[in-house]
């Protein structure tokens, strides 16, 4: 699979995980990217892919990632076809902890609110 294919297939999940990790709301990130909340939601859920290289660069920059890191995360998802390794990799790269259950939320799994 090529980098372009990986970004098209998993770019939305990368955006969602990074957005949650960085503490951005969908509204604030959408505003930073110059797109609507609903467009960002469609990207994050995979209903719409990141359509242009320019949008990829803007997405990565807004999330504090280099475009290379963004692509690496997407490739990691393809290699493992699951996101736990991506979350671990992102955590190691930033030397920080993801909020508990962030990956489950990013996959769309239900989360128990305590």
Short mmCIF file of C-alpha atoms in Angstrom, two decimals:
data_model
loop_
_atom_site.label_atom_id
_atom_site.label_comp_id
_atom_site.label_asym_id
_atom_site.label_seq_id
_atom_site.Cartn_x
_atom_site.Cartn_y
_atom_site.Cartn_z
CA UNK A 1 0.00 0.00 0.00
CA UNK A 2 1.33 3.47 -0.85
CA UNK A 3 1.54 6.41 1.53
CA UNK A 4 -1.23 8.12 -0.41
CA UNK A 5 -3.45 5.05 -0.05
CA UNK A 6 -2.71 4.83 3.67
CA UNK A 7 -3.53 8.50 4.24
CA UNK A 8 -6.71 8.17 2.21
CA UNK A 9 -7.72 5.05 4.16
CA UNK A 10 -6.68 6.07 7.69
CA UNK A 11 -6.11 9.83 7.62
CA UNK A 12 -9.40 10.50 9.37
CA UNK A 13 -8.49 8.25 12.29
CA UNK A 14 -5.09 9.95 12.55
CA UNK A 15 -6.83 13.34 12.66
CA UNK A 16 -9.30 12.16 15.28
CA UNK A 17 -6.70 10.57 17.58
CA UNK A 18 -4.37 13.57 17.31
CA UNK A 19 -7.25 16.03 17.83
CA UNK A 20 -8.34 14.24 20.99
CA UNK A 21 -4.76 13.94 22.20
CA UNK A 22 -4.15 17.66 21.67
CA UNK A 23 -7.43 18.57 23.37
CA UNK A 24 -9.06 20.31 20.40
CA UNK A 25 -12.79 20.36 19.88
CA UNK A 26 -14.09 19.51 16.43
CA UNK A 27 -15.30 23.10 16.07
CA UNK A 28 -11.91 24.65 16.86
CA UNK A 29 -9.98 22.30 14.58
CA UNK A 30 -12.49 22.73 11.76
CA UNK A 31 -12.14 26.50 12.11
CA UNK A 32 -8.33 26.24 12.00
CA UNK A 33 -8.58 24.12 8.85
CA UNK A 34 -11.10 26.41 7.17
CA UNK A 35 -13.73 23.69 6.87
CA UNK A 36 -17.09 23.11 8.50
CA UNK A 37 -17.66 20.99 11.59
CA UNK A 38 -19.61 18.50 9.48
CA UNK A 39 -16.78 18.23 6.91
CA UNK A 40 -14.31 17.45 9.71
CA UNK A 41 -16.71 14.90 11.16
CA UNK A 42 -16.94 13.19 7.76
CA UNK A 43 -13.13 13.12 7.49
CA UNK A 44 -12.71 11.69 11.00
CA UNK A 45 -15.28 8.95 10.45
CA UNK A 46 -13.86 7.99 7.05
CA UNK A 47 -16.90 9.11 5.06
CA UNK A 48 -14.65 11.62 3.33
CA UNK A 49 -10.90 11.44 2.75
CA UNK A 50 -8.36 14.22 3.12
CA UNK A 51 -8.77 15.46 -0.42
CA UNK A 52 -5.62 17.43 -1.14
CA UNK A 53 -1.99 17.54 -0.14
CA UNK A 54 -2.54 21.12 1.00
CA UNK A 55 -5.30 19.98 3.38
CA UNK A 56 -3.01 17.21 4.67
CA UNK A 57 -0.28 19.76 5.46
CA UNK A 58 -2.78 22.08 7.14
CA UNK A 59 -4.23 19.20 9.17
CA UNK A 60 -0.80 18.05 10.32
CA UNK A 61 0.29 21.58 11.21
CA UNK A 62 -2.91 22.34 13.14
CA UNK A 63 -2.42 19.13 15.14
CA UNK A 64 1.24 19.76 15.89
CA UNK A 65 2.45 16.96 13.62
CA UNK A 66 4.87 17.04 10.74
CA UNK A 67 3.41 15.76 7.46
CA UNK A 68 5.93 12.89 7.70
CA UNK A 69 4.59 11.90 11.13
CA UNK A 70 1.03 12.10 9.82
CA UNK A 71 1.92 9.74 6.98
CA UNK A 72 3.84 7.43 9.32
CA UNK A 73 0.80 7.10 11.57
CA UNK A 74 -1.41 6.24 8.60
CA UNK A 75 1.14 3.66 7.38
CA UNK A 76 1.31 2.19 10.89
CA UNK A 77 -2.45 1.65 10.83
CA UNK A 78 -2.16 -0.13 7.48
CA UNK A 79 0.70 -2.30 8.68
CA UNK A 80 -1.20 -3.48 11.73
CA UNK A 81 -4.75 -2.82 10.59
CA UNK A 82 -5.47 -1.64 14.12
CA UNK A 83 -4.82 1.53 16.02
CA UNK A 84 -3.32 0.49 19.33
CA UNK A 85 0.18 0.62 17.85
CA UNK A 86 -0.56 4.07 16.43
CA UNK A 87 -1.65 5.34 19.81
CA UNK A 88 1.48 3.87 21.41
CA UNK A 89 3.68 5.38 18.71
CA UNK A 90 2.08 8.80 19.10
CA UNK A 91 2.47 8.57 22.85
CA UNK A 92 6.17 7.71 22.54
CA UNK A 93 6.80 10.45 20.01
CA UNK A 94 5.32 13.12 22.23
CA UNK A 95 6.52 11.54 25.48
CA UNK A 96 3.08 12.14 26.92
CA UNK A 97 0.08 10.02 27.80
CA UNK A 98 -3.09 9.86 25.79
CA UNK A 99 -6.23 10.55 27.78
CA UNK A 100 -7.65 7.26 29.01
CA UNK A 101 -9.97 5.67 26.45
CA UNK A 102 -8.95 8.20 23.74
CA UNK A 103 -8.20 5.46 21.25
CA UNK A 104 -11.49 3.68 21.90
CA UNK A 105 -13.26 6.99 21.39
CA UNK A 106 -11.32 7.65 18.19
CA UNK A 107 -12.44 4.28 16.82
CA UNK A 108 -16.02 5.20 17.61
CA UNK A 109 -16.35 2.62 20.37
CA UNK A 110 -18.67 3.48 23.18
CA UNK A 111 -17.03 4.82 26.29
CA UNK A 112 -18.42 4.48 29.75
CA UNK A 113 -18.75 7.89 31.40
CA UNK A 114 -18.16 7.66 35.13
#
